[in-house]
XYZ file of C-alpha atoms in Angstrom:
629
model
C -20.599 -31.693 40.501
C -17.094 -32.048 40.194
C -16.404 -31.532 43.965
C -19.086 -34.451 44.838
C -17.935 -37.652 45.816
C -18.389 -41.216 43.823
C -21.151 -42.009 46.977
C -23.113 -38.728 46.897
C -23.417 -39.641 42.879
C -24.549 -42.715 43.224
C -27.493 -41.995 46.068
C -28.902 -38.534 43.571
C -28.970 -41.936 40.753
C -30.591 -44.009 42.915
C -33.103 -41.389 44.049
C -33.778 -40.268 40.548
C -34.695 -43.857 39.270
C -36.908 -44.260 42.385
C -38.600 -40.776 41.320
C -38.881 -42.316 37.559
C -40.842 -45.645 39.064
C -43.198 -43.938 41.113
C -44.067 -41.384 38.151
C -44.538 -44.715 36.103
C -46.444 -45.919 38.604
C -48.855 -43.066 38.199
C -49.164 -43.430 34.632
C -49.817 -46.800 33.899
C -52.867 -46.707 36.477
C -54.335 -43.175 34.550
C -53.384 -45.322 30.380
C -53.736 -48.659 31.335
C -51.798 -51.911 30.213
C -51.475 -50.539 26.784
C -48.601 -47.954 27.634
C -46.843 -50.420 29.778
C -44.476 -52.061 26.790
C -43.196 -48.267 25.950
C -42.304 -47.267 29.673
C -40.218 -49.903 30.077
C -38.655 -49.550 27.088
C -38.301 -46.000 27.784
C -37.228 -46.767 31.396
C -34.237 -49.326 30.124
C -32.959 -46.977 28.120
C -32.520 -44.128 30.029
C -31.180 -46.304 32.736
C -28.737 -47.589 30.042
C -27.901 -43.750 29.086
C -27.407 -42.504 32.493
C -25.136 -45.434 33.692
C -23.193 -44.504 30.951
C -22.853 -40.762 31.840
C -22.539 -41.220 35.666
C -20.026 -44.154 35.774
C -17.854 -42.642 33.081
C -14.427 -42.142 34.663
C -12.688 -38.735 34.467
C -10.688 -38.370 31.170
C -6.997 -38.854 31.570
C -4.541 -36.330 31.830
C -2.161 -36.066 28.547
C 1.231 -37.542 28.714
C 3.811 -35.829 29.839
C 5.580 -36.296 26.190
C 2.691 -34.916 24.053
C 3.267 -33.499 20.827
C 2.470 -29.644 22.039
C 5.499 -27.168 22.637
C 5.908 -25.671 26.034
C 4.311 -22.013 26.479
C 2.883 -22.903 23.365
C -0.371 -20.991 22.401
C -3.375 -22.697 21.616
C -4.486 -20.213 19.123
C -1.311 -20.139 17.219
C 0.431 -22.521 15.306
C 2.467 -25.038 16.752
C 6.645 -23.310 16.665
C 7.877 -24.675 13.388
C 11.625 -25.313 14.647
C 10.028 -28.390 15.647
C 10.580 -29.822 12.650
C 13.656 -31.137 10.933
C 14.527 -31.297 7.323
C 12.335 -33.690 6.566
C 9.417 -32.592 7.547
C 9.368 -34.963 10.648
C 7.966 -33.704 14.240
C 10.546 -33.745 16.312
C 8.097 -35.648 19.100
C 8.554 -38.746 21.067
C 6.908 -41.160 18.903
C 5.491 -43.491 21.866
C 2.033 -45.137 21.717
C -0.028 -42.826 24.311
C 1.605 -39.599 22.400
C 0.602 -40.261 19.138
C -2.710 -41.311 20.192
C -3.028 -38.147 22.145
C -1.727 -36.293 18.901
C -4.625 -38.116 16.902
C -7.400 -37.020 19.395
C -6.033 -33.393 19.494
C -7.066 -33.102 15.853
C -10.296 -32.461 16.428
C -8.556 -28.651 17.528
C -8.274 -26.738 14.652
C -5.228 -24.547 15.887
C -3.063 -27.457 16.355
C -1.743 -28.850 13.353
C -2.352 -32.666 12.392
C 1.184 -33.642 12.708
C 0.411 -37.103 13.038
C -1.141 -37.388 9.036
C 1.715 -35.292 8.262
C 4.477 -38.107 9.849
C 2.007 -40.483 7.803
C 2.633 -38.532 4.208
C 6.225 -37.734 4.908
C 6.822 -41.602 5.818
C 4.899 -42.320 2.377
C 6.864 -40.068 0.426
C 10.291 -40.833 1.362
C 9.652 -44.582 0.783
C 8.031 -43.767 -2.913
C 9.344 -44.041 -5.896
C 8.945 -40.835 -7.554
C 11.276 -39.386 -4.174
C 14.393 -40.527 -5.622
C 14.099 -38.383 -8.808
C 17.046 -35.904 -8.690
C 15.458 -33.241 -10.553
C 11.743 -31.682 -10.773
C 13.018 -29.062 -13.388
C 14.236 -31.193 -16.279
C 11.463 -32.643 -18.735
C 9.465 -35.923 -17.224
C 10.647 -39.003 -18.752
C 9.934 -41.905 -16.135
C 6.627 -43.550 -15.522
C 4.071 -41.606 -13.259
C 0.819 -41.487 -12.629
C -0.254 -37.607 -11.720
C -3.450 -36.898 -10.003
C -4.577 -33.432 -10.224
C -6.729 -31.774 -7.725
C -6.501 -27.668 -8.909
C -9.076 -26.669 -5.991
C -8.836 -23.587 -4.626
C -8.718 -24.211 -0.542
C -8.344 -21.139 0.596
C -10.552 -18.542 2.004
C -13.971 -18.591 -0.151
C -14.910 -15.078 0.716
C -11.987 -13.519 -0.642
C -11.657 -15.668 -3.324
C -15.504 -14.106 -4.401
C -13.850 -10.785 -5.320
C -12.235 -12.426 -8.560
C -14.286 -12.310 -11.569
C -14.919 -15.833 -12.867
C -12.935 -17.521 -9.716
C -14.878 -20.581 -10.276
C -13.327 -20.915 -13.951
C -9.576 -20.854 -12.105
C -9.464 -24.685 -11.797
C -8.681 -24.490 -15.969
C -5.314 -22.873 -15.059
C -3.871 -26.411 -14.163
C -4.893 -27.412 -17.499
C -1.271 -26.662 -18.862
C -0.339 -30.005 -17.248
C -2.254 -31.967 -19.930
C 0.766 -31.203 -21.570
C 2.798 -33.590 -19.022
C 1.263 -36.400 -21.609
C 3.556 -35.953 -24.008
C 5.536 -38.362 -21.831
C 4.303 -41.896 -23.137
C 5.052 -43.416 -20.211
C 2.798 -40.694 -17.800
C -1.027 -40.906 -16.682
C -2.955 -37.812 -16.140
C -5.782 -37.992 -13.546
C -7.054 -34.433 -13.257
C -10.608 -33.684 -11.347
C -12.663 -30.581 -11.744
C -15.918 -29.006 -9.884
C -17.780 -29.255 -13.382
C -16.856 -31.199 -16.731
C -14.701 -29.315 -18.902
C -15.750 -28.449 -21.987
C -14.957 -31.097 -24.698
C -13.512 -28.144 -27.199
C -11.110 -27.102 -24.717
C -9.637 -30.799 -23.883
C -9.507 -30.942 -27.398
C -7.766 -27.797 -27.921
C -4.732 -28.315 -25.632
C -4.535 -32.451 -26.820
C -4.191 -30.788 -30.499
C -1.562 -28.841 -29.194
C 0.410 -31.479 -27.135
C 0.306 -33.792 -30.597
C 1.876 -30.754 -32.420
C 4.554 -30.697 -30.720
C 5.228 -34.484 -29.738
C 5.393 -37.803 -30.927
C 2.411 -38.581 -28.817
C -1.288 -38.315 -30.781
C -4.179 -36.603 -29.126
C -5.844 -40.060 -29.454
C -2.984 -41.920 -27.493
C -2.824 -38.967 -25.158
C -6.682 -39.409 -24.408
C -6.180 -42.800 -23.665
C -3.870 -42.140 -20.525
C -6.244 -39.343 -19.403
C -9.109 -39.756 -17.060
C -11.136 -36.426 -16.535
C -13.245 -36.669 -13.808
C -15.734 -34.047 -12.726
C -18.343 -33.270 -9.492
C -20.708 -31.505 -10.746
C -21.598 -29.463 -8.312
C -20.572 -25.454 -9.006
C -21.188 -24.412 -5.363
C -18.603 -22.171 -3.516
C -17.048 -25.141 -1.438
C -13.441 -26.171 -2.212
C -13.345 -28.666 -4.811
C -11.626 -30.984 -2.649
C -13.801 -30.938 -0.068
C -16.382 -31.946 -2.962
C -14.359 -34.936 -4.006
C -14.082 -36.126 -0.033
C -17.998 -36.206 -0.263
C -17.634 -38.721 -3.329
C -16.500 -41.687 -2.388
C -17.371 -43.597 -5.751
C -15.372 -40.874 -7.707
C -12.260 -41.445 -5.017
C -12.863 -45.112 -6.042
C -12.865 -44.175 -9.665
C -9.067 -42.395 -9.126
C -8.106 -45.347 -7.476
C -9.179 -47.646 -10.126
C -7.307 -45.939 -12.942
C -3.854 -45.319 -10.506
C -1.016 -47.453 -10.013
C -0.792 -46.563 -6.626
C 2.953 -47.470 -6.835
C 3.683 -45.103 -8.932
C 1.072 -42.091 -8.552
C 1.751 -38.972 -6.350
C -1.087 -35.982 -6.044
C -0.409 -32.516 -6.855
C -2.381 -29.322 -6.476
C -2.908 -25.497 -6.326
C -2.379 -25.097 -2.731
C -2.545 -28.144 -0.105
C -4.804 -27.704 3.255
C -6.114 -30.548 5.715
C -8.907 -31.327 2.628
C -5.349 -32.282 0.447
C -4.300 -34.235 3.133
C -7.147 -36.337 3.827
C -7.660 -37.086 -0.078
C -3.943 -38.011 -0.272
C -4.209 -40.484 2.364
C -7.685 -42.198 1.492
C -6.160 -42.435 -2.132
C -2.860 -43.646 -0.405
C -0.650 -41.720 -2.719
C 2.078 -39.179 -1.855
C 1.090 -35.291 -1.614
C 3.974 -33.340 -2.908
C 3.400 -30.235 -2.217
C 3.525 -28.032 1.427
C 1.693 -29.665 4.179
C -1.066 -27.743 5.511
C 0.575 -28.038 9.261
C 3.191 -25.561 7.616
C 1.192 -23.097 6.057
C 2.310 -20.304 8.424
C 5.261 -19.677 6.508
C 3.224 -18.379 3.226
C 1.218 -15.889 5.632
C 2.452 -12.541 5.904
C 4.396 -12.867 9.144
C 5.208 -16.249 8.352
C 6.828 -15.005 5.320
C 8.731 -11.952 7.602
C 9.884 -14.501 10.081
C 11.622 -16.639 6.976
C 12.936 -13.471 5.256
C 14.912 -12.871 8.653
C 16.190 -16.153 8.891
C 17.412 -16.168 5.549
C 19.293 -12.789 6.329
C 17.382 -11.101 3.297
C 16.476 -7.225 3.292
C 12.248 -7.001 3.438
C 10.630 -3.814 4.985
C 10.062 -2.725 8.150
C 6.763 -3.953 9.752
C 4.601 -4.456 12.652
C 3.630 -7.136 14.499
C 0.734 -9.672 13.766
C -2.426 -8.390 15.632
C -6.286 -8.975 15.651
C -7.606 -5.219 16.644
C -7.568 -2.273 15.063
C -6.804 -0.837 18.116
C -3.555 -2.472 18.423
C -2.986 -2.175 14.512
C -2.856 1.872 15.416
C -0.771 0.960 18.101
C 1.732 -1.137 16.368
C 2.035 1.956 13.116
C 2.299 4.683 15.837
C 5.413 2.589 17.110
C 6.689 2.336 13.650
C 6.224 5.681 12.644
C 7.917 6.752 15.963
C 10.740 4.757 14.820
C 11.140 5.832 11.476
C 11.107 9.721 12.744
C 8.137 10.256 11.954
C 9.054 10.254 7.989
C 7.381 7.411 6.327
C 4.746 8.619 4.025
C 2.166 6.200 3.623
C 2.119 2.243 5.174
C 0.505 -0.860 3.691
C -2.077 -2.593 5.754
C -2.088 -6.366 5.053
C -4.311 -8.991 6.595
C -2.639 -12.255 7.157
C -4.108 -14.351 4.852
C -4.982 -12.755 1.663
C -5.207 -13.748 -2.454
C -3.902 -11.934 -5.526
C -3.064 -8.580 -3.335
C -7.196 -7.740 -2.687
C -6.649 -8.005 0.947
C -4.080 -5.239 1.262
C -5.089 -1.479 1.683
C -3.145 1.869 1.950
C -3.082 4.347 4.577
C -1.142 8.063 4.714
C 1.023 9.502 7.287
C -0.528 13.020 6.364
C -4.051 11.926 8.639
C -1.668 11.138 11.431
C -1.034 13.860 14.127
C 1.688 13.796 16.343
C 0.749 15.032 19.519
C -2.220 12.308 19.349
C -0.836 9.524 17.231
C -2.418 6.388 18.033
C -5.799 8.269 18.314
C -5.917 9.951 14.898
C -3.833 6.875 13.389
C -7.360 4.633 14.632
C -9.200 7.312 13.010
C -7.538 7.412 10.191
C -7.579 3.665 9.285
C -11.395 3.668 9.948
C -12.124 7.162 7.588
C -8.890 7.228 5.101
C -7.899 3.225 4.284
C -7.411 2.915 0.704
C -8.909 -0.996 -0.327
C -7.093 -2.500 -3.048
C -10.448 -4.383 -3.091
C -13.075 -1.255 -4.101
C -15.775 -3.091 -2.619
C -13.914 -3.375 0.404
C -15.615 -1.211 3.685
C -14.214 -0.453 7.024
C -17.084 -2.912 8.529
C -16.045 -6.095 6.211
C -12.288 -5.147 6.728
C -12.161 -5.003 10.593
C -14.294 -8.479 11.256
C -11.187 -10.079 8.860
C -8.694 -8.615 10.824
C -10.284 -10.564 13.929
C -10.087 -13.713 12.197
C -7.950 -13.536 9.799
C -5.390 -11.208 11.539
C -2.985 -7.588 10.167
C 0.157 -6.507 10.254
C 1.630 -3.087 8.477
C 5.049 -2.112 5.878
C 6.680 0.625 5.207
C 5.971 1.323 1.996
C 8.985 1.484 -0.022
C 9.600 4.381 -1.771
C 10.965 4.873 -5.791
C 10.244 0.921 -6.165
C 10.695 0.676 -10.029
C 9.375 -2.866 -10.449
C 7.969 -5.614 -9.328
C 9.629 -9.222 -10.155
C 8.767 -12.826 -8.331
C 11.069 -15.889 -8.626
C 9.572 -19.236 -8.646
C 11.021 -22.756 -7.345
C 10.621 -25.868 -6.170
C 11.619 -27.930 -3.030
C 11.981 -31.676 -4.371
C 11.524 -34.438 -1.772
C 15.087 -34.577 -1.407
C 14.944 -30.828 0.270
C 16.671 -29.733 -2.820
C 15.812 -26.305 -3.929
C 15.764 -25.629 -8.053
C 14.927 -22.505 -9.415
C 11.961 -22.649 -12.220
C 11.325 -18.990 -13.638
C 11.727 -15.376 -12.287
C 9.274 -12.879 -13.886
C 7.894 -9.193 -13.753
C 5.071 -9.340 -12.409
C 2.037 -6.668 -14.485
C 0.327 -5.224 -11.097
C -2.944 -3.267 -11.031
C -2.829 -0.318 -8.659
C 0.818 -1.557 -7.795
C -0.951 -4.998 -5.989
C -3.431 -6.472 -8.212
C -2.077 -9.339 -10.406
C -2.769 -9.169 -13.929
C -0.050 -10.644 -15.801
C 3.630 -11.660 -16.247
C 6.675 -11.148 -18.491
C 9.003 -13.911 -18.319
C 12.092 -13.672 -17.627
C 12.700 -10.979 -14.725
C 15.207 -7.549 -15.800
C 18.860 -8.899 -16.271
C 19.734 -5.934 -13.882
C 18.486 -7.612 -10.579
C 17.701 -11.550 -12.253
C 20.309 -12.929 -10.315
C 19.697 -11.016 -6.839
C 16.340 -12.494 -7.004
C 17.388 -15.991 -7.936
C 20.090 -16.111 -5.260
C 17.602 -14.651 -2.513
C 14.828 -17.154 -3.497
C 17.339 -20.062 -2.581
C 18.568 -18.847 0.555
C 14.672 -18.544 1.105
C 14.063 -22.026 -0.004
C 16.757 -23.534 2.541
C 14.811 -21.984 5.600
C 11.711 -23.098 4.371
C 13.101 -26.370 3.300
C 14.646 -27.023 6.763
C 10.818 -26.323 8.470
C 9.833 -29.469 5.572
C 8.518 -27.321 3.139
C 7.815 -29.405 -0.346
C 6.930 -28.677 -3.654
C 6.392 -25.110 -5.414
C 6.597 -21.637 -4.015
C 7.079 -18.248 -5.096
C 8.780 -14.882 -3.474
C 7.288 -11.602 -4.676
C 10.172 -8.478 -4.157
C 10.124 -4.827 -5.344
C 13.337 -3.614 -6.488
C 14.937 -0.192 -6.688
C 18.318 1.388 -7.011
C 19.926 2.679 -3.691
C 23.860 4.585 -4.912
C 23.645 2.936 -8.295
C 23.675 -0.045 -6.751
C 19.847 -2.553 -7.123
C 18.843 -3.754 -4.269
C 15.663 -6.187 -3.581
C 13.102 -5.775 -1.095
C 11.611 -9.354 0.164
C 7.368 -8.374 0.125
C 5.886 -12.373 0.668
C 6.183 -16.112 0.185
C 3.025 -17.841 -2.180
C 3.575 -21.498 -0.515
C 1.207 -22.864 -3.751
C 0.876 -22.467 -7.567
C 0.487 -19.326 -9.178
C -0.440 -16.976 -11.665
C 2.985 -17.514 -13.331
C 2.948 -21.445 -13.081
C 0.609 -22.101 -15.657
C 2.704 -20.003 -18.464
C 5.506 -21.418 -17.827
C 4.782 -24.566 -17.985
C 3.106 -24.236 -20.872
C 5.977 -22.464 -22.656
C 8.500 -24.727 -21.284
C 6.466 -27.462 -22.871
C 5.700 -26.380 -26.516
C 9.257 -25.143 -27.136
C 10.929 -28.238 -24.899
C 12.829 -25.722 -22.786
C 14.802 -25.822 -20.163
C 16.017 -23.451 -17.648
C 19.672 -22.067 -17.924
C 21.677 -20.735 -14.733
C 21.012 -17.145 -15.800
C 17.362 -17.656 -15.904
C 16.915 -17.857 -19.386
C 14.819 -20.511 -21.161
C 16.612 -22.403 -23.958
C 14.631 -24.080 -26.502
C 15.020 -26.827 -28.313
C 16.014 -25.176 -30.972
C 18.775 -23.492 -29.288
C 16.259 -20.021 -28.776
C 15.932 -18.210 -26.130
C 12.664 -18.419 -25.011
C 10.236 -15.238 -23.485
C 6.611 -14.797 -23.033
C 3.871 -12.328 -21.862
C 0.720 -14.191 -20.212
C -2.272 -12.693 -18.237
C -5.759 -14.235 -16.787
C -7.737 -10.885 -17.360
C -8.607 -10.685 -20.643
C -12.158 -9.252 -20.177
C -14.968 -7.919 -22.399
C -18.691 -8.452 -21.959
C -19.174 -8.548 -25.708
C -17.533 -12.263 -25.652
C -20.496 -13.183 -22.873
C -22.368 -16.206 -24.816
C -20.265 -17.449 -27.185
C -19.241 -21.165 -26.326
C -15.350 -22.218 -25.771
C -16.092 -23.852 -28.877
C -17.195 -20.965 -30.405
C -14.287 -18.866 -29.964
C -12.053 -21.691 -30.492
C -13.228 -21.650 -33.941
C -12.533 -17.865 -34.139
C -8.627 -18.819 -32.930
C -8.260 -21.461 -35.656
C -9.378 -19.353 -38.298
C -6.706 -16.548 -37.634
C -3.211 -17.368 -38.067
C -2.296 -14.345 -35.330
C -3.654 -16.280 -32.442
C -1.918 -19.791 -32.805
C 1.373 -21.317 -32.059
C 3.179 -21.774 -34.832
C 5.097 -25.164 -34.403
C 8.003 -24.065 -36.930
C 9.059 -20.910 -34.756
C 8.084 -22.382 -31.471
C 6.273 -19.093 -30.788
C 2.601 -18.039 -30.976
C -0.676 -17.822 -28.605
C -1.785 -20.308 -26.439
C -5.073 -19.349 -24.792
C -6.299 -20.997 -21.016
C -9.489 -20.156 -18.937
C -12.030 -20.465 -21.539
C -14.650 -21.585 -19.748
C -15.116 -18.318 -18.318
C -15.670 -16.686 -21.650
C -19.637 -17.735 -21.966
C -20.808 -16.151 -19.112
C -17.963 -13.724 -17.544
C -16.947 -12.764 -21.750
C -12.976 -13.722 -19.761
C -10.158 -15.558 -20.547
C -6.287 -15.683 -20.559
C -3.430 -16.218 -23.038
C 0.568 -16.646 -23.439
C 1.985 -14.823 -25.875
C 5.779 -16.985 -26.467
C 8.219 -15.739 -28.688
C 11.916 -16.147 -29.463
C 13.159 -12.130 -28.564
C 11.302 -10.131 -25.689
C 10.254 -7.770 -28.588
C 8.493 -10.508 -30.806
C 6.977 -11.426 -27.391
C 5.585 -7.983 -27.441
C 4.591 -7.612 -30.902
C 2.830 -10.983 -30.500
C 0.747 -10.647 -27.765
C -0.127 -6.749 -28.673
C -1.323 -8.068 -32.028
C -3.425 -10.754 -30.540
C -4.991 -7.960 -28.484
C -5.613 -6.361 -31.582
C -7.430 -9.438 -33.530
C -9.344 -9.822 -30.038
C -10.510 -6.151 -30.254
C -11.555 -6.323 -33.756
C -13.584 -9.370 -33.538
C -15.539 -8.165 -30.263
C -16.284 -5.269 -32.631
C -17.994 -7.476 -35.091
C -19.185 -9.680 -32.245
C -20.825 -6.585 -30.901
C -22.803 -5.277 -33.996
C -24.318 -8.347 -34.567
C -25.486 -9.266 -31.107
C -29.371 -8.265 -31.291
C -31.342 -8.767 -28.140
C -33.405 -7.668 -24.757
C -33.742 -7.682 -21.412
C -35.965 -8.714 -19.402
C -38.810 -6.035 -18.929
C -40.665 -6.329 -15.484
C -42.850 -3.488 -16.054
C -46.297 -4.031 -15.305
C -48.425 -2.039 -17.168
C -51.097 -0.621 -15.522
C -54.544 -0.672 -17.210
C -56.470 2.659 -18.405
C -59.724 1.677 -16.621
């Protein structure tokens, strides 16, 4: 109908009402009077809804000046040199483009630059802003709101035991308390258990001036419950009385919003609570994806392996290793596979040059990925793993070769666009990908490669408006006696290694020296072992409050206030039903570290042996027994 002229349109309505009356007509002489009120009723409103339909004008074209880049791609994000070092789009800011802007949101590929403009303009003109450093201890008045939800892919988040228990992990910033002059919002999918509140408040008072009583009083726990697989932001959006209990206990003025990893959901909460979100904006989440994280390591001139191209086929995935092998003269042994987007390393895989034949290579390399891919994830099949590299996307490393370890440095873009250095660790790796653990600080033999690559990292990503906390993972290996690190990917969010040291930093009132070491308050050097997967199913029904009393009743798996080193224990809500948790082991050496967190493995162990010869149960028998006659 698009070809048919404003006349032609207007006789088809005209004949089409005419059509309606003499139908009506018809069937008012078959029902009588009684169905005469609801045809005209019927007949008014269609004639309303058609009206509406067939007068609408054509929509209008976009302005010339909208906020999408030439040549840009739809299904790609928008080119992130748009953006200055603020954060800002670098768009004409008329009236008809940022209503055009608004009313492309509705397309998920193009990113919501116009909230973004609306966050950046409330953070630069907030308070908290003007702080000149993140890094040193909090001493001014703040309100925090914490939202630790997990907004990331749910069906790769499924493969971690207990992932619904990982909200706990932001716990650690209960700790931020001990600043009298702080409030502590912090909002979970369900309540968290009193015993554990309790726990880290007892803690906090140990080591502060501040009581667990006064510390409860400037703490407002808030909870959904509602355990289902959504984000837990996208819970709290569905609330609005809990948003309007946040915004009751705030001083807007004075609050900003933090989290484990911002998206859109973030966003939206930040800007119906009308608080600052400091942390990445979800419009720039590109650079913590695997090419995203390529494209910065280029930019900031730092070595990374060589790699394909992002593609969405497996067919072009052979293509793209054929051309890299090709390359390489044929003499890489083995490649990693990586899909875009992934979590905790479970999204990588493994495949070996040895399948490959030469005088057939992208045929036998397509073979090989669908026969001879190694998961990380065990569960992982050819058929789940292709349909994710549709949507979510691959790409393929070399796989460097006589890699002895594998540290991560951690920092922090302030609002300023400052970049400051918070930790560097090794990172304890499960089939060389799988995180289990950390050991803070990173080898003195490559510490300050790391450090000094993680800031020239920062500055790129601080120039696209990156904010808040991220995290480069390298491998490291000698190459002529000389260690040199390899650039692997960017975590734009918290991580496994943000909890410990936060919690470290806080119990010994630390703080981070130019060689990476952390200085305690009692003039100690500072070093800690922490990991999430503690596992046994022989801890499955006890309560946190049940092993809690367990840790209090053994001197081996407290902190000990005196030496400002001991155990501090997180995740405990997963212990009832997954028998999982996680602990810190802090000491004042990297050897009592050690000895400390190997001998509260040991007390574990010897109490899930008593645990286990006493438990004395069933289960379940469905067995119908069939009758003898």
């Amino acid at each position: 109908q698009s070809n048919m002229s404003s006349q032609d349109l207007n006789e088809q309505y005209k004949e089409m009402l005419g059509n309606i009356a003499l139908g009506g007509k018809v069937f008012l002489k078959v029902l009588g009077n009684a169905a005469r009120l609801t045809f005209n009723t019927a007949v008014f409103l269609l004639s309303c809804g058609s009206l509406v339909r067939w007068k609408q004008p054509q929509a209008r074209n976009p302005p010339e000046k909208a906020p999408i880049q030439k040549n840009q791609n739809k299904t790609q994000p928008v080119n992130q040199d748009s953006t200055d070092s603020s954060g800002n789009s670098a768009v004409d800011d008329t009236e008809d483009a940022l209503r055009y802007q608004v009313r492309q949101e509705l397309q998920t590929s193009i990113p919501r630059t116009a909230s973004r403009d609306m966050l950046n303009r409330l953070i630069q003109s907030h308070e908290f802003s003007q702080r000149e450093s993140w890094v040193d201890n909090r001493q001014q008045e703040e309100d925090i709101i914490v939202i630790p939800s997990l907004s990331i892919d749910q069906g790769e988040l499924q493969k971690i035991t207990a992932v619904g228990c990982y909200e706990e992990r932001q716990l650690c910033t209960l700790f931020y308390l001990k600043n009298p002059r702080c409030r502590l919002v912090y909002v979970t999918s369900m309540p968290v258990d009193k015993a554990i509140v309790d726990y880290y408040l007892n803690l906090l008072e140990e080591n502060s001036i501040v009581t667990a009583n006064q510390a409860t009083k400037r703490l407002l726990l808030l909870s959904c419950n509602d355990s289902s697989t959504i984000p837990l932001t996208s819970k709290i959006l569905r609330r609005p009385k809990l948003i309007q209990k946040i915004k009751n206990f705030i001083n807007p003025i004075k609050s900003h919003m933090i989290c484990f990893i911002s998206s859109n959901l973030e966003r939206d909460l930040a800007l119906q609570l009308s608080v600052p979100l400091f942390a990445n904006d979800p419009s720039l989440t590109y650079w913590g994806t695997k090419i995203g994280s390529r494209k910065a390591f280029e930019k900031a001139g730092i070595k990374l392996p060589r790699g394909t191209q992002l593609v969405h086929s497996a067919e072009n995935l052979a293509n793209e290793i054929a051309k890299l092998y090709k390359e390489r003269n044929f003499e890489v042994q083995k490649f990693v596979v990586k899909l875009n987007i992934g979590f905790s390393g479970e999204g990588n895989a493994i495949i070996r040059s040895k399948y490959f034949d030469k005088n057939d290579l992208e045929t036998s390399i397509l073979e090989a990925l669908c026969t001879h891919l190694e998961y990380v994830y065990k569960k992982e099949t050819w058929q789940t793993f292709v349909q994710k590299i549709i949507r979510l996307g691959v790409l393929a490393e070399e796989w460097i070769e006589n890699a002895v370890e594998s540290p991560s440095c951690q920092a922090l873009i302030n609002p300023k666009g400052k970049i400051e250095v918070l930790s560097t660790h090794e990172q304890l790796l499960a089939d060389g990908f799988i995180y289990m653990g950390c050991v803070f600080p990173a080898s003195e033999d490559y510490r300050k490669i790391i450090m000094e690559n993680t800031l020239k990292i920062g500055q790129v990503l601080a120039k696209k408006g990156c904010k808040e906390r991220f995290a480069v993972d390298y491998v490291v290996r000698q190459e002529e006696g000389v260690w040199v690190a390899y650039a692997i990917e960017i975590n734009l969010r918290w991580g496994g290694t943000s909890h410990p040291m936060i919690t470290a930093k806080n119990l010994t009132d630390a703080q981070l020296t130019e060689d990476g070491l952390l200085l305690g308050a009692d003039d100690q050097a500072k070093f800690y072992i922490a990991t999430d997967t503690v596992q046994n199913d022989v801890y499955t029904g006890l309560t946190p409050a049940d092993f809690l009393d367990f840790v209090n009743s053994n001197k081996e798996l407290q902190f000990d206030n005196e030496n400002a080193s001991g155990v501090v224990f997180h995740l405990l809500s997963a212990i009832s039903v997954y028998g999982k948790f996680g602990f810190t082991a802090i000491g004042n050496s990297a050897e009592e570290a050690k000895a400390i967190f190997d001998r509260a493995l040991q007390v574990l162990e010897r109490e899930a042996n008593q645990i286990s010869s006493q438990k004395k149960f069933t289960e379940l028998d469905q067995v119908i027994q069939t009758p003898d006659d």
